[in-house]
Tab-separated table of C-alpha atoms in Angstrom:
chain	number	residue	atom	x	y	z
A	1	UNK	CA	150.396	142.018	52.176
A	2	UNK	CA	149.782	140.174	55.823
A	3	UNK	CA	150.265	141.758	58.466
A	4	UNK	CA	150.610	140.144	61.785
A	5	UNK	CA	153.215	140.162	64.891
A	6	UNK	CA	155.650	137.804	66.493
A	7	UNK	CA	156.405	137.520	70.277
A	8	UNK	CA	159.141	136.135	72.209
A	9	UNK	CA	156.830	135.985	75.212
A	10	UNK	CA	159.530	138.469	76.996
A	11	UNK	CA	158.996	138.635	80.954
A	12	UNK	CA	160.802	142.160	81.559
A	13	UNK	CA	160.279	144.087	84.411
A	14	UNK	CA	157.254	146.870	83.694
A	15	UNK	CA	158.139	150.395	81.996
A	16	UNK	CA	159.386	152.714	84.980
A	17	UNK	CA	159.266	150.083	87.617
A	18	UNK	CA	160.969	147.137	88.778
A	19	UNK	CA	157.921	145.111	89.436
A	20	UNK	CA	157.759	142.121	86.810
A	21	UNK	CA	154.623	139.913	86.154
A	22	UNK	CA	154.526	136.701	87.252
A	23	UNK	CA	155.340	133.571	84.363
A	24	UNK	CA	151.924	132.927	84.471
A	25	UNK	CA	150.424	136.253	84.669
A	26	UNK	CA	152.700	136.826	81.503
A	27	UNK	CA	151.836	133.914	79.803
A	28	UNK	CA	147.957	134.526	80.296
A	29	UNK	CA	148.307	137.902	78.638
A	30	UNK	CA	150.211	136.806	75.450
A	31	UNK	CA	146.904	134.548	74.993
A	32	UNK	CA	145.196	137.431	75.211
A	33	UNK	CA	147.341	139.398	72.984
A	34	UNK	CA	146.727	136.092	69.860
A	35	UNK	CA	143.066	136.365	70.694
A	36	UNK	CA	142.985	140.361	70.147
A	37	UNK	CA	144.663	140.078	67.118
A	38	UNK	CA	142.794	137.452	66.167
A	39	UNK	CA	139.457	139.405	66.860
A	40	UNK	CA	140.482	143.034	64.929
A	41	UNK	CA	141.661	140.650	61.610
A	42	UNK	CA	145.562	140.163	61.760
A	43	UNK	CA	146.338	137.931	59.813
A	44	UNK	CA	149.565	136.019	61.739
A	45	UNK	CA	150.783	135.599	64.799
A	46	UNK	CA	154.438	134.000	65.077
A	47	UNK	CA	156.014	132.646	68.693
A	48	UNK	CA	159.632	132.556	69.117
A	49	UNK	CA	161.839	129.801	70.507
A	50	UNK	CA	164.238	130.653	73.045
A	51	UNK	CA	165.796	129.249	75.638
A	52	UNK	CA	166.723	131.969	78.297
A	53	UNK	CA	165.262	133.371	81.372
A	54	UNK	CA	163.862	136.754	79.107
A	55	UNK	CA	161.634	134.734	77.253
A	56	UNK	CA	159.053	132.181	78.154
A	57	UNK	CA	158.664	130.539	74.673
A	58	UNK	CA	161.181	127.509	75.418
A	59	UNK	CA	157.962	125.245	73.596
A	60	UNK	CA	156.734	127.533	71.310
A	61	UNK	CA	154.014	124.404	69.922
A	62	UNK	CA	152.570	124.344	73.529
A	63	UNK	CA	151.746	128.165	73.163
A	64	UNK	CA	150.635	128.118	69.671
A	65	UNK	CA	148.522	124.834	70.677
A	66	UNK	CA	146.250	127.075	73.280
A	67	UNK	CA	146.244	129.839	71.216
A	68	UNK	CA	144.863	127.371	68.410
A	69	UNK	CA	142.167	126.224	70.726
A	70	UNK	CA	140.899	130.457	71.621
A	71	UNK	CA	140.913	131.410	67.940
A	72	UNK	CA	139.063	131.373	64.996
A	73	UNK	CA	141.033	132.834	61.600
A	74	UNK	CA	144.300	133.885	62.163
A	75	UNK	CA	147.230	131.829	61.026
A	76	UNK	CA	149.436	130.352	63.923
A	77	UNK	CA	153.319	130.145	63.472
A	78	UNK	CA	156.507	129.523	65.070
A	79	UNK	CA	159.132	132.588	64.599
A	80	UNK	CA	161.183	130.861	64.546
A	81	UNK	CA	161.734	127.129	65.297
A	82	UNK	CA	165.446	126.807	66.052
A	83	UNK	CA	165.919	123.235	63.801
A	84	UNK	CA	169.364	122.623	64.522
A	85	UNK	CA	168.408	121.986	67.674
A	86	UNK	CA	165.131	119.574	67.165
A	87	UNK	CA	163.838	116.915	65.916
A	88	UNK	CA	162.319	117.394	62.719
A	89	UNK	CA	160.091	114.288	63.111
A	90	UNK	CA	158.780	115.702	66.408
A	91	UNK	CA	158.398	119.588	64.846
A	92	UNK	CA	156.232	118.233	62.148
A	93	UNK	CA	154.292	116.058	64.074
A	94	UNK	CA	153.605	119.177	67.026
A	95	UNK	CA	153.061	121.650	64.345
A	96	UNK	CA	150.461	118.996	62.141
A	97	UNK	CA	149.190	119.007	65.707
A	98	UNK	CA	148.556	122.560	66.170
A	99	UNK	CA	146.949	122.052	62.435
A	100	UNK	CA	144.062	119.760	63.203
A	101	UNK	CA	143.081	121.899	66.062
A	102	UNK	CA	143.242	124.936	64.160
A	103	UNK	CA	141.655	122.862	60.935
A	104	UNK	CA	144.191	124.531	59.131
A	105	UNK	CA	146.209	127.389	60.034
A	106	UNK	CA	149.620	126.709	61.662
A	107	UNK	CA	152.419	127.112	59.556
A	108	UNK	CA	156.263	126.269	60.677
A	109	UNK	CA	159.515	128.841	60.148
A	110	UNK	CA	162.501	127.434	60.922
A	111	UNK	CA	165.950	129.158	61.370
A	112	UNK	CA	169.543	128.584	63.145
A	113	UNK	CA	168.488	130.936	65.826
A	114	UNK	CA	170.226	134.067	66.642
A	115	UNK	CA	171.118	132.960	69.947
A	116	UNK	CA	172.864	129.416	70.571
A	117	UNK	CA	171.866	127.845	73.831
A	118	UNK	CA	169.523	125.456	72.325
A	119	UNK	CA	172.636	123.661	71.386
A	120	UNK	CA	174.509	121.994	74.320
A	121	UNK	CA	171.078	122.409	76.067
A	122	UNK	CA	170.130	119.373	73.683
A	123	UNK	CA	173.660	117.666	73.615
A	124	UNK	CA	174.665	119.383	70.326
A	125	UNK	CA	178.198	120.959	68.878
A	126	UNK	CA	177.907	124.507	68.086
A	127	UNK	CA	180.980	123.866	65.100
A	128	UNK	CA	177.888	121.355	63.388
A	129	UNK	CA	175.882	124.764	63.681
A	130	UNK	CA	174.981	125.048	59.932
A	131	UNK	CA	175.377	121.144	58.962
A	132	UNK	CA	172.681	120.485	61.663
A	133	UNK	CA	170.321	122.925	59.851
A	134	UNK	CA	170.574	121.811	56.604
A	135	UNK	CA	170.690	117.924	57.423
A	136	UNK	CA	167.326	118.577	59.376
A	137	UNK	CA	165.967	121.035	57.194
A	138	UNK	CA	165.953	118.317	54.007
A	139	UNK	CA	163.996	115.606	56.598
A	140	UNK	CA	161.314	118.357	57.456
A	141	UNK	CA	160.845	118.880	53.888
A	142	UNK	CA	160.595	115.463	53.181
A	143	UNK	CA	157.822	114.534	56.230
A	144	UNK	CA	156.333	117.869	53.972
A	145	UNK	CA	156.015	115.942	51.511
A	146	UNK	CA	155.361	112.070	52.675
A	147	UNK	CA	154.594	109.990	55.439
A	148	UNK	CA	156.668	107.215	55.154
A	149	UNK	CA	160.260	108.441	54.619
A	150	UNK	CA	163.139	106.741	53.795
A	151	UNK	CA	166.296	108.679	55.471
A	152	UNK	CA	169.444	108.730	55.916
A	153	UNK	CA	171.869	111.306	58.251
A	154	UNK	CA	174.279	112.195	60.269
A	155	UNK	CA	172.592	113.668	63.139
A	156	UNK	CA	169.828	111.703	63.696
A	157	UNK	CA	168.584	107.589	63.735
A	158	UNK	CA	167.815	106.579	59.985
A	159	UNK	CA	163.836	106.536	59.133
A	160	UNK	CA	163.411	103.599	56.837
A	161	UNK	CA	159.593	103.961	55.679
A	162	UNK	CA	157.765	104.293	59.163
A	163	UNK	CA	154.891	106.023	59.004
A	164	UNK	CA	155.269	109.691	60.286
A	165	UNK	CA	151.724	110.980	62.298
A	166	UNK	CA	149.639	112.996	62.869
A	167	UNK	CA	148.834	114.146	58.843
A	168	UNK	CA	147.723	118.071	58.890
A	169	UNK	CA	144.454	119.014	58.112
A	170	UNK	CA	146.105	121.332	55.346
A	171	UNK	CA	147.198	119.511	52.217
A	172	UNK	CA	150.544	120.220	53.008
A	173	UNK	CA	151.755	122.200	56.075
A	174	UNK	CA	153.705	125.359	54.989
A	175	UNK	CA	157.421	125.872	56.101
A	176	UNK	CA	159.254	128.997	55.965
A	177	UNK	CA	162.588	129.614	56.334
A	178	UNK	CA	164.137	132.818	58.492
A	179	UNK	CA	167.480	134.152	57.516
A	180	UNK	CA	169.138	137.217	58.982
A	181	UNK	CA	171.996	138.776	57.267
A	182	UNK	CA	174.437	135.886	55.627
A	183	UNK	CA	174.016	135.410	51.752
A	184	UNK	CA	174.300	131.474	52.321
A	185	UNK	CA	170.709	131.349	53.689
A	186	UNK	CA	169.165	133.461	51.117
A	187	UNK	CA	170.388	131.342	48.446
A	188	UNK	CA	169.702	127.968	50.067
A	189	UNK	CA	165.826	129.119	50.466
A	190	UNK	CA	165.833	130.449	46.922
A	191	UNK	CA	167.396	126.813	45.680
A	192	UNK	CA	164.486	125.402	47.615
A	193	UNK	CA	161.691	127.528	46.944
A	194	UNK	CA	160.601	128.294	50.095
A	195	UNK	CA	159.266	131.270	51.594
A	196	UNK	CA	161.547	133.659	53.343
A	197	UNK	CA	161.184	135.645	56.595
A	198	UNK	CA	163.934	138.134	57.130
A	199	UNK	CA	164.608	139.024	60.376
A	200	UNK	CA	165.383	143.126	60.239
A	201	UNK	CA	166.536	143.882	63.755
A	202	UNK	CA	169.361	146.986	62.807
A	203	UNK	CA	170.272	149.082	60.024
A	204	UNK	CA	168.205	150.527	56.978
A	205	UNK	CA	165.632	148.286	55.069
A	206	UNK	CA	167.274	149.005	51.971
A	207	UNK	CA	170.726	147.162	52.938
A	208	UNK	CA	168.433	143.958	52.588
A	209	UNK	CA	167.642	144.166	48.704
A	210	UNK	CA	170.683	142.894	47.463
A	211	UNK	CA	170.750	139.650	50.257
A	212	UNK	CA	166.812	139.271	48.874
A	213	UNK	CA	167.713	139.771	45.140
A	214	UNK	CA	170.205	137.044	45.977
A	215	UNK	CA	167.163	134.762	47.056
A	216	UNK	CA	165.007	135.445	44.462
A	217	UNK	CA	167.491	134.854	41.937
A	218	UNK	CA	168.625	131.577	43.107
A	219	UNK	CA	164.939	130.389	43.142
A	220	UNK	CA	164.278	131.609	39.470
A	221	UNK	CA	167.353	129.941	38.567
A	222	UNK	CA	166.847	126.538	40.515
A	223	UNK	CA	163.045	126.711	38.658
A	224	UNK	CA	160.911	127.824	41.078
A	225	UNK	CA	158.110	130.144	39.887
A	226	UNK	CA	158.626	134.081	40.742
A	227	UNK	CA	155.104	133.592	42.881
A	228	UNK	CA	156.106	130.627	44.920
A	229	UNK	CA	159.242	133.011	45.955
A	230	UNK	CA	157.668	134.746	48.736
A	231	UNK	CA	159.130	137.391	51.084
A	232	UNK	CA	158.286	138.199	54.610
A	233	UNK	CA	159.683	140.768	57.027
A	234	UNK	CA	160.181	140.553	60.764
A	235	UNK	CA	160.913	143.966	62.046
A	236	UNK	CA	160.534	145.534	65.735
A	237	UNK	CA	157.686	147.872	65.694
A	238	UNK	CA	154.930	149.495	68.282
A	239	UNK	CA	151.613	151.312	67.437
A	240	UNK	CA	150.119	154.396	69.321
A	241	UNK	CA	147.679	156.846	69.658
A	242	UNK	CA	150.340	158.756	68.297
A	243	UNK	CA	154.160	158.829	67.313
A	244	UNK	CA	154.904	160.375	70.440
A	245	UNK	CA	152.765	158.205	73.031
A	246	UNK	CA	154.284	155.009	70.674
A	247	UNK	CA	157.561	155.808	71.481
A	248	UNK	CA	157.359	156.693	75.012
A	249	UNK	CA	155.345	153.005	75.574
A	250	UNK	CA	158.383	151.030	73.892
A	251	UNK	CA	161.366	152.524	74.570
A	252	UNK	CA	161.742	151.101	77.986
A	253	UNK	CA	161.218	147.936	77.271
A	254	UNK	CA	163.128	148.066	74.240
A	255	UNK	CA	166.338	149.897	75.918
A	256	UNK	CA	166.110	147.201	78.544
A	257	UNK	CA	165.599	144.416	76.125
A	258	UNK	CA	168.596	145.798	74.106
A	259	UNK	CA	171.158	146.697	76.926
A	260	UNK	CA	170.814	143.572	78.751
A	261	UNK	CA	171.658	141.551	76.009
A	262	UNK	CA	174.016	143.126	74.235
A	263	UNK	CA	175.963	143.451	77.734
A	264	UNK	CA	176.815	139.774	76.822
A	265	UNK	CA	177.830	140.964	73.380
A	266	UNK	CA	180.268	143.989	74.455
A	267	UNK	CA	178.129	146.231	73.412
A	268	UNK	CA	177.435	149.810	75.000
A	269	UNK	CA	174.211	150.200	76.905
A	270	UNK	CA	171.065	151.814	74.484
A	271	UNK	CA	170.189	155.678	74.645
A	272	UNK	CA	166.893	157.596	73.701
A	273	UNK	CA	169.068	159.271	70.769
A	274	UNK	CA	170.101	156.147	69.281
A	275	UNK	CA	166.551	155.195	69.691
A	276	UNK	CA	164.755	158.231	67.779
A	277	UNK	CA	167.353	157.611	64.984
A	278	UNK	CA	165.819	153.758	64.711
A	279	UNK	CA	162.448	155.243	64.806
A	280	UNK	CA	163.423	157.415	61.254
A	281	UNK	CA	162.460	157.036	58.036
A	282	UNK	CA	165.037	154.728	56.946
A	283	UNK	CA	165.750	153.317	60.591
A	284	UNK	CA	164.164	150.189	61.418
A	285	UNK	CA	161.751	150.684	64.140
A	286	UNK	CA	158.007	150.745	62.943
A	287	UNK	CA	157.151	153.074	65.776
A	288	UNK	CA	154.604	155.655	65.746
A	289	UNK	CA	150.931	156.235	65.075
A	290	UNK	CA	148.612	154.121	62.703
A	291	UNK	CA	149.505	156.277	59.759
A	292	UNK	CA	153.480	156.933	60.274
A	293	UNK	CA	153.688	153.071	60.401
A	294	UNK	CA	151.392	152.366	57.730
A	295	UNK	CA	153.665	154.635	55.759
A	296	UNK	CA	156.977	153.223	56.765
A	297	UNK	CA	155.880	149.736	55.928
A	298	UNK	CA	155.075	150.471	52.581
A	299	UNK	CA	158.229	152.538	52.038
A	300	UNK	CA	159.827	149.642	53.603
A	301	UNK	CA	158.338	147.119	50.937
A	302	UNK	CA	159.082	149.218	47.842
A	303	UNK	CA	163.029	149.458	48.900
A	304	UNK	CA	162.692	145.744	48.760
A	305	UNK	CA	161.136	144.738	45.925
A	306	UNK	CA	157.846	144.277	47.413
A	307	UNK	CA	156.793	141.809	50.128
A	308	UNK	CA	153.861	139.401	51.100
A	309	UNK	CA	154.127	139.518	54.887
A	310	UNK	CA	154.845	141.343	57.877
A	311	UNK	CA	155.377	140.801	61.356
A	312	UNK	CA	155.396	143.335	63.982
A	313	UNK	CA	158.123	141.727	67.171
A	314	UNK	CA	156.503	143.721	70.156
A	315	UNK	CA	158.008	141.475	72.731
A	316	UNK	CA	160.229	144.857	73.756
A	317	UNK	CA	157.717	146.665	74.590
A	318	UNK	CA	156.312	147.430	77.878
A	319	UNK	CA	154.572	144.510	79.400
A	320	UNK	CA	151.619	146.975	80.560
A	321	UNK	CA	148.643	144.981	79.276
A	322	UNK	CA	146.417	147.544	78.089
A	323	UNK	CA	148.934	149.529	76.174
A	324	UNK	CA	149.677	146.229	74.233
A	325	UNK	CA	146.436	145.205	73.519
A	326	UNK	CA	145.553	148.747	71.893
A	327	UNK	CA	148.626	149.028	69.678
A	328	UNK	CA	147.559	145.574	68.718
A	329	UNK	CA	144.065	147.023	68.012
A	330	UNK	CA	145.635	149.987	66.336
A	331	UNK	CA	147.670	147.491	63.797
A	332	UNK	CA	144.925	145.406	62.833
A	333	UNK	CA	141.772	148.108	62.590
A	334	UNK	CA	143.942	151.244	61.306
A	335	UNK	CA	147.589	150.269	59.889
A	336	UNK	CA	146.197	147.158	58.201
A	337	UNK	CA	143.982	148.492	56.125
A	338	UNK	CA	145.865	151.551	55.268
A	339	UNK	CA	148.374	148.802	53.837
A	340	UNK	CA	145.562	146.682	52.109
A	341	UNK	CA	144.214	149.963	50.492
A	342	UNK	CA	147.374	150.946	48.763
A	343	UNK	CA	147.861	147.127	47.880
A	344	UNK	CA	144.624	147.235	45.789
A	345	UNK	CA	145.325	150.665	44.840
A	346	UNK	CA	148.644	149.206	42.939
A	347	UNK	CA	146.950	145.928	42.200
A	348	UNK	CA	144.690	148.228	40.196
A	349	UNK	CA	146.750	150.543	38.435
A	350	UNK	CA	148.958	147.361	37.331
């Protein structure tokens, strides 16, 4: 299994304080936070696309770009690109981009986005919402697959065989698709074989086997090998010295994260109770120490059939530097291989 972490480059004001960093001083640190996990062996590192004044990752290829240029191994992706919104031509040619100066490690997921300011920001009708996505979705699989594309669509100008640069350096630049709760996206990425990121934000893991037998049915079905059908997880999580020190670190940042915006959705402001109940065994926080989130991740992949990826959001956390660097220290040099072990260990026995 990878294991990596995704960030929505949140700019939230510092546990127990109102003091906030600066943009910059912000987006200096999340560098720093690619290049640590880089350095202790993660194995991804995903950058959100947002367009609201909690989140600097408006141009999520300008991030991954620098972060290309300070790192060595670690795969670079967005989490996700909101396609509706975009041009697919220009994703594809940022992201094949980000892939020559990484020689080979940026990988695209794209998604509908859970938020939808993206769309009159860039002159689009939210009522196109999911005709937008798949329209788009079909030309960034075909620039996948060719550089000169003949097109047709609603949305966007007709391509009629112009060349589409820069190439990757990879043979052929993965693409992912994120889904969050509706059955219609699980089965479109099983009909196209792609890879799929789930985005677990509430509720029990298990709720999600059904939506993700769904995909992997639809896949087998459309003819897609069992092993192309990959599935990837992005949950909240936070890693301490211990469960205790975990928790107290993130749950500022998370309540604040949380209460703000879901005053916009009518609902009631977050408590430590309601908290500590996300942080059980079947909740779906991955907070604690290396161990009780090394454990919850694999109890977390059996309930769903098994998974090849992932990624820890610790945007929500507190935007203390130090504390964030160590639990990303703690993921990659203690919960990582704790994962990897038992993955060999069933590799093995099968």
């Amino acid at each position: 299994m990878e294991i990596g972490i995704d960030s929505f480059a949140a700019i939230f004001p510092e546990a127990g304080g109102e003091r906030q960093p600066s943009p910059a001083d912000r987006m200096e640190a999340l560098i720093e936070e690619v290049e640590a996990a880089d350095r202790v062996g993660l194995d991804i590192f995903g950058i959100g696309e947002h367009h609201r004044k909690e989140f600097l990752d408006a141009a999520p290829a300008v991030i991954l770009a620098a972060a290309a240029a300070r790192t060595r191994n670690i795969r670079l992706a967005s989490a996700v690109t909101v396609l509706g919104a975009s041009d697919p031509v220009r994703v594809f040619q940022e992201f094949a981009t980000i892939d020559l100066i990484s020689r080979g490690r940026a990988e695209i997921t794209v998604g509908r986005g859970s938020f939808v300011e993206a769309y009159p920001l860039f002159g689009f009708q939210l009522e196109d919402y999911d005709a937008l996505f798949g329209e788009k979705l079909e030309l960034l699989l075909k620039l996948q697959e060719s550089t000169h594309v003949k097109w047709t669509g609603r949305f966007r100008p007709a391509l009629d065989g112009v060349g589409v640069f820069p190439r990757p350096h990879q043979p052929r630049l993965p693409i992912w698709m994120g889904a969050g709760g509706t059955p219609q996206s699980f089965v479109r990425a099983g009909m196209l074989g792609l890879p799929l990121m789930v985005a677990v934000i509430g509720g029990d893991f298990r709720r999600f086997r059904p939506l993700i037998d769904l995909y992997r049915q639809a896949g087998i079905q459309a003819g897609h090998s069992p092993a192309a059908l990959k599935v990837g997880i992005h949950a909240i999580g936070f890693v301490g010295e211990t469960t205790e020190a975990a928790k107290n670190a993130f749950f500022p940042g998370w309540s604040y994260m949380f209460t703000e915006l879901g005053r916009e959705r009518g609902w009631p402001p977050t408590t430590r109770a309601q908290f500590e109940a996300m942080c059980g065994r079947n909740g779906p926080l991955l907070v604690g120490d290396p161990e009780t989130v090394a454990a919850k991740v694999l109890h977390a992949s059996h309930a769903l059939g098994g998974i090849s990826r992932l990624t820890f959001q610790m945007s929500s956390a507190s935007l203390e530097s130090e504390s964030m660097l160590r639990s990303i220290e703690l993921l990659g040099t203690e919960v990582a291989p704790i994962i990897r072990r038992s993955a060999n260990r069933g590799t093995r026995h099968g």
